CSV table of C-alpha atoms in Angstrom, one decimal:
chain,number,residue,atom,x,y,z
A,1,MET,CA,-3.6,29.3,26.1
A,2,ALA,CA,-3.6,28.2,22.8
A,3,ARG,CA,-4.9,24.1,22.6
A,4,ILE,CA,-3.9,22.2,19.3
A,5,LEU,CA,-5.4,18.8,18.7
A,6,GLY,CA,-2.7,16.7,16.0
A,7,ILE,CA,-4.7,13.8,13.9
A,8,VAL,CA,-2.1,11.4,12.7
A,9,GLY,CA,-3.9,9.3,9.8
A,10,SER,CA,-1.3,6.8,9.2
A,11,PRO,CA,-0.7,3.7,10.3
A,12,ARG,CA,3.0,3.6,11.1
A,13,ARG,CA,3.7,5.2,13.8
A,14,HIS,CA,7.5,7.1,13.5
A,15,GLY,CA,6.6,7.2,9.5
A,16,ASN,CA,6.7,10.6,7.5
A,17,THR,CA,3.2,11.7,8.6
A,18,ASP,CA,3.5,11.4,12.4
A,19,ILE,CA,7.2,13.0,11.9
A,20,LEU,CA,5.7,15.8,10.4
A,21,VAL,CA,2.5,16.1,12.8
A,22,SER,CA,4.8,15.5,15.9
A,23,ARG,CA,7.3,18.2,14.9
A,24,ILE,CA,4.2,20.8,14.3
A,25,MET,CA,3.1,20.1,17.9
A,26,GLU,CA,6.7,20.9,19.2
A,27,GLY,CA,6.7,24.3,17.4
A,28,ALA,CA,3.2,25.0,19.0
A,29,ALA,CA,3.7,23.6,22.7
A,30,GLU,CA,7.3,25.8,22.3
A,31,ALA,CA,5.3,28.9,21.1
A,32,GLY,CA,2.9,28.0,24.3
A,33,ALA,CA,0.0,25.7,23.3
A,34,HIS,CA,-1.3,22.8,24.4
A,35,VAL,CA,-0.9,20.2,22.7
A,36,ASN,CA,-2.3,16.7,21.9
A,37,THR,CA,-2.0,14.2,19.4
A,38,LEU,CA,-4.6,11.5,18.3
A,39,PHE,CA,-2.9,8.5,16.7
A,40,LEU,CA,-6.0,7.5,14.4
A,41,ALA,CA,-4.5,3.6,14.1
A,42,ASP,CA,-5.2,3.4,18.3
A,43,ILE,CA,-8.0,4.6,18.0
A,44,ASN,CA,-11.3,2.4,17.5
A,45,ILE,CA,-13.9,4.6,14.9
A,46,ARG,CA,-16.7,3.0,13.5
A,47,GLU,CA,-17.8,4.5,9.7
A,48,CYS,CA,-20.8,6.2,9.5
A,49,ASP,CA,-23.7,4.7,8.3
A,50,GLY,CA,-26.2,8.4,8.0
A,51,CYS,CA,-28.5,8.1,10.3
A,52,HIS,CA,-28.4,11.3,11.7
A,53,LEU,CA,-29.7,10.8,15.0
A,54,CYS,CA,-26.7,13.7,16.0
A,55,TRP,CA,-28.7,15.8,13.7
A,56,LYS,CA,-31.6,15.3,16.1
A,57,GLY,CA,-29.8,16.7,18.7
A,58,ASP,CA,-28.9,12.6,20.1
A,59,HIS,CA,-25.7,10.8,20.6
A,60,CYS,CA,-24.5,9.0,17.9
A,61,PRO,CA,-25.3,5.2,18.3
A,62,LYS,CA,-22.2,4.0,17.5
A,63,ALA,CA,-20.1,2.3,20.6
A,64,ASP,CA,-16.9,3.2,19.5
A,65,ASP,CA,-13.9,6.4,20.6
A,66,MET,CA,-15.7,9.5,18.8
A,67,ALA,CA,-17.9,10.0,21.8
A,68,GLY,CA,-15.0,10.5,23.7
A,69,ILE,CA,-12.6,12.1,20.9
A,70,PHE,CA,-15.6,15.0,19.9
A,71,PRO,CA,-15.3,17.4,22.9
A,72,GLN,CA,-11.1,17.3,22.1
A,73,ILE,CA,-12.3,18.4,18.9
A,74,ILE,CA,-14.3,21.0,20.4
A,75,SER,CA,-12.2,22.4,22.9
A,76,ALA,CA,-9.7,22.7,20.4
A,77,ASP,CA,-8.4,25.8,18.7
A,78,VAL,CA,-6.6,24.3,16.3
A,79,LEU,CA,-6.9,21.1,14.3
A,80,VAL,CA,-4.0,19.8,12.4
A,81,PHE,CA,-5.0,16.9,10.4
A,82,GLY,CA,-1.7,14.8,8.6
A,83,THR,CA,-2.3,11.9,6.4
A,84,PRO,CA,-0.4,10.2,3.7
A,85,VAL,CA,-1.8,9.9,0.6
A,86,TYR,CA,-3.2,6.2,-0.5
A,87,TRP,CA,-4.2,6.3,-4.1
A,88,TYR,CA,-5.1,9.5,-4.4
A,89,ALA,CA,-7.3,9.7,-1.4
A,90,PRO,CA,-6.9,10.0,2.5
A,91,THR,CA,-6.1,7.2,4.3
A,92,GLY,CA,-8.6,5.0,5.5
A,93,LEU,CA,-8.3,5.8,8.7
A,94,MET,CA,-8.5,9.2,8.4
A,95,LYS,CA,-11.6,8.8,6.2
A,96,LEU,CA,-13.7,7.4,8.6
A,97,PHE,CA,-12.3,9.9,11.4
A,98,ILE,CA,-13.8,12.8,8.6
A,99,ASP,CA,-16.8,10.8,8.1
A,100,ARG,CA,-17.8,11.0,11.4
A,101,PHE,CA,-17.7,14.6,11.4
A,102,VAL,CA,-21.4,14.8,10.3
A,103,PHE,CA,-22.0,15.0,13.9
A,104,PHE,CA,-20.6,18.4,13.4
A,105,ASN,CA,-23.2,19.4,9.9
A,106,SER,CA,-26.2,19.7,12.1
A,107,PRO,CA,-27.9,23.2,12.9
A,108,GLY,CA,-26.5,22.7,16.9
A,109,HIS,CA,-23.4,21.3,16.7
A,110,ARG,CA,-22.3,23.2,14.2
A,111,THR,CA,-21.2,26.5,16.3
A,112,TRP,CA,-18.6,24.2,18.1
A,113,VAL,CA,-16.5,24.0,14.8
A,114,ALA,CA,-17.2,26.7,12.6
A,115,GLY,CA,-15.2,29.9,13.0
A,116,LYS,CA,-11.5,26.8,14.4
A,117,SER,CA,-8.4,27.1,12.2
A,118,ALA,CA,-6.7,23.7,10.7
A,119,ALA,CA,-3.4,22.6,9.0
A,120,ILE,CA,-3.1,19.7,6.7
A,121,VAL,CA,-0.1,17.4,6.5
A,122,ILE,CA,0.3,15.8,3.4
A,123,PRO,CA,3.1,13.1,2.9
A,124,TYR,CA,3.7,11.5,-0.3
A,125,GLU,CA,5.6,8.7,-2.2
A,126,GLU,CA,5.7,10.3,-6.3
A,127,THR,CA,7.1,13.6,-6.6
A,128,ASN,CA,4.2,14.7,-8.8
A,129,PRO,CA,2.2,17.8,-7.3
A,130,GLU,CA,-1.0,16.9,-9.0
A,131,THR,CA,-1.1,13.4,-6.8
A,132,ALA,CA,-1.3,15.4,-3.7
A,133,ARG,CA,-4.2,18.0,-5.1
A,134,PRO,CA,-7.2,15.2,-5.2
A,135,VAL,CA,-6.6,15.2,-0.7
A,136,VAL,CA,-5.4,18.9,-0.7
A,137,GLU,CA,-9.1,20.0,-2.1
A,138,PHE,CA,-11.1,17.3,0.2
A,139,PHE,CA,-9.5,18.9,3.0
A,140,GLN,CA,-10.5,22.2,1.0
A,141,LYS,CA,-14.2,21.4,0.4
A,142,CYS,CA,-14.9,19.5,3.4
A,143,PHE,CA,-13.1,22.3,5.6
A,144,ASP,CA,-15.6,25.2,3.1
A,145,TYR,CA,-18.4,22.7,4.0
A,146,LEU,CA,-17.7,23.5,8.1
A,147,GLN,CA,-16.4,27.0,8.1
A,148,ILE,CA,-13.4,25.6,9.2
A,149,ARG,CA,-10.0,27.9,8.1
A,150,LEU,CA,-7.6,26.2,6.4
A,151,ALA,CA,-4.5,27.8,7.4
A,152,ALA,CA,-1.4,25.8,6.7
A,153,ARG,CA,-0.4,23.2,4.6
A,154,LEU,CA,2.2,21.6,4.7
A,155,ILE,CA,2.8,18.8,1.3
A,156,VAL,CA,5.6,17.1,1.1
A,157,PRO,CA,6.6,15.1,-2.1
A,158,GLY,CA,9.1,11.7,-2.5
A,159,VAL,CA,9.0,10.5,0.9
A,160,THR,CA,8.9,6.5,-0.2
A,161,GLU,CA,10.8,5.1,3.4
A,162,ARG,CA,9.4,4.8,6.8
A,163,GLY,CA,10.8,8.1,8.7
A,164,GLU,CA,12.8,9.3,6.1
A,165,VAL,CA,10.8,12.9,6.3
A,166,GLY,CA,13.0,13.3,9.6
A,167,ARG,CA,16.5,13.8,6.9
A,168,LYS,CA,15.2,17.0,5.8
A,169,THR,CA,16.1,19.0,8.0
A,170,ASP,CA,14.6,22.6,5.8
A,171,VAL,CA,10.8,20.8,6.4
A,172,LEU,CA,11.4,19.7,9.6
A,173,GLN,CA,12.2,23.4,10.2
A,174,GLU,CA,9.1,24.6,8.6
A,175,ALA,CA,6.6,22.5,10.0
A,176,PHE,CA,8.5,23.5,13.5
A,177,ASN,CA,7.4,27.4,12.3
A,178,ILE,CA,4.0,26.1,11.2
A,179,GLY,CA,3.6,25.3,15.1
A,180,ARG,CA,4.9,28.0,16.5
A,181,SER,CA,2.9,30.2,14.1
A,182,LEU,CA,-0.5,28.1,15.0
A,183,ALA,CA,0.0,28.4,18.5
A,184,GLY,CA,0.1,31.8,17.8
A,185,ARG,CA,-2.9,32.6,15.6
A,186,ALA,CA,-4.9,30.9,17.7
A,187,ALA,CA,-3.7,32.9,21.4
A,188,ARG,CA,-4.5,36.0,19.0
A,189,HIS,CA,-8.1,35.0,18.5
A,190,GLU,CA,-8.6,33.8,22.4
């Protein structure tokens, strides 16, 4: 059974990012995947200070929730990253989370994520497609470095109000279809 981990990097519950990631997870679950979602606003994640102890095979000295999240990342076949655009970048919550992926940069840990698939979900207020470009590039560079394949992207401009994307049936259907596709793709690679 494919395992898909959703990561909501928005501080807003029931906001546009949360709705879209949830819809992807619904599609994946309907297609038979085991799904789990992390809501980063509910998790204690401290900043990486670059000590590199994890590169030496030691545990991260940060006393936070990432110690329990690393095994979830490792066991997932697909990671779904959702973040709105905040100042032409991912949210601070998402950035803290991604910064801690330095754990997977260690030669001993790299194989735990290399070859996984990922999807990105980026809703944002503006309508200019260039607004999301730096966020897409951020994820793409991170994934390329860790040898994670970007399997799907859902970029949704022009959503300002909390939950507004819930009225966009075409976008919701696209999110659901992405979830089904991710589950099917992961199952084929098991």
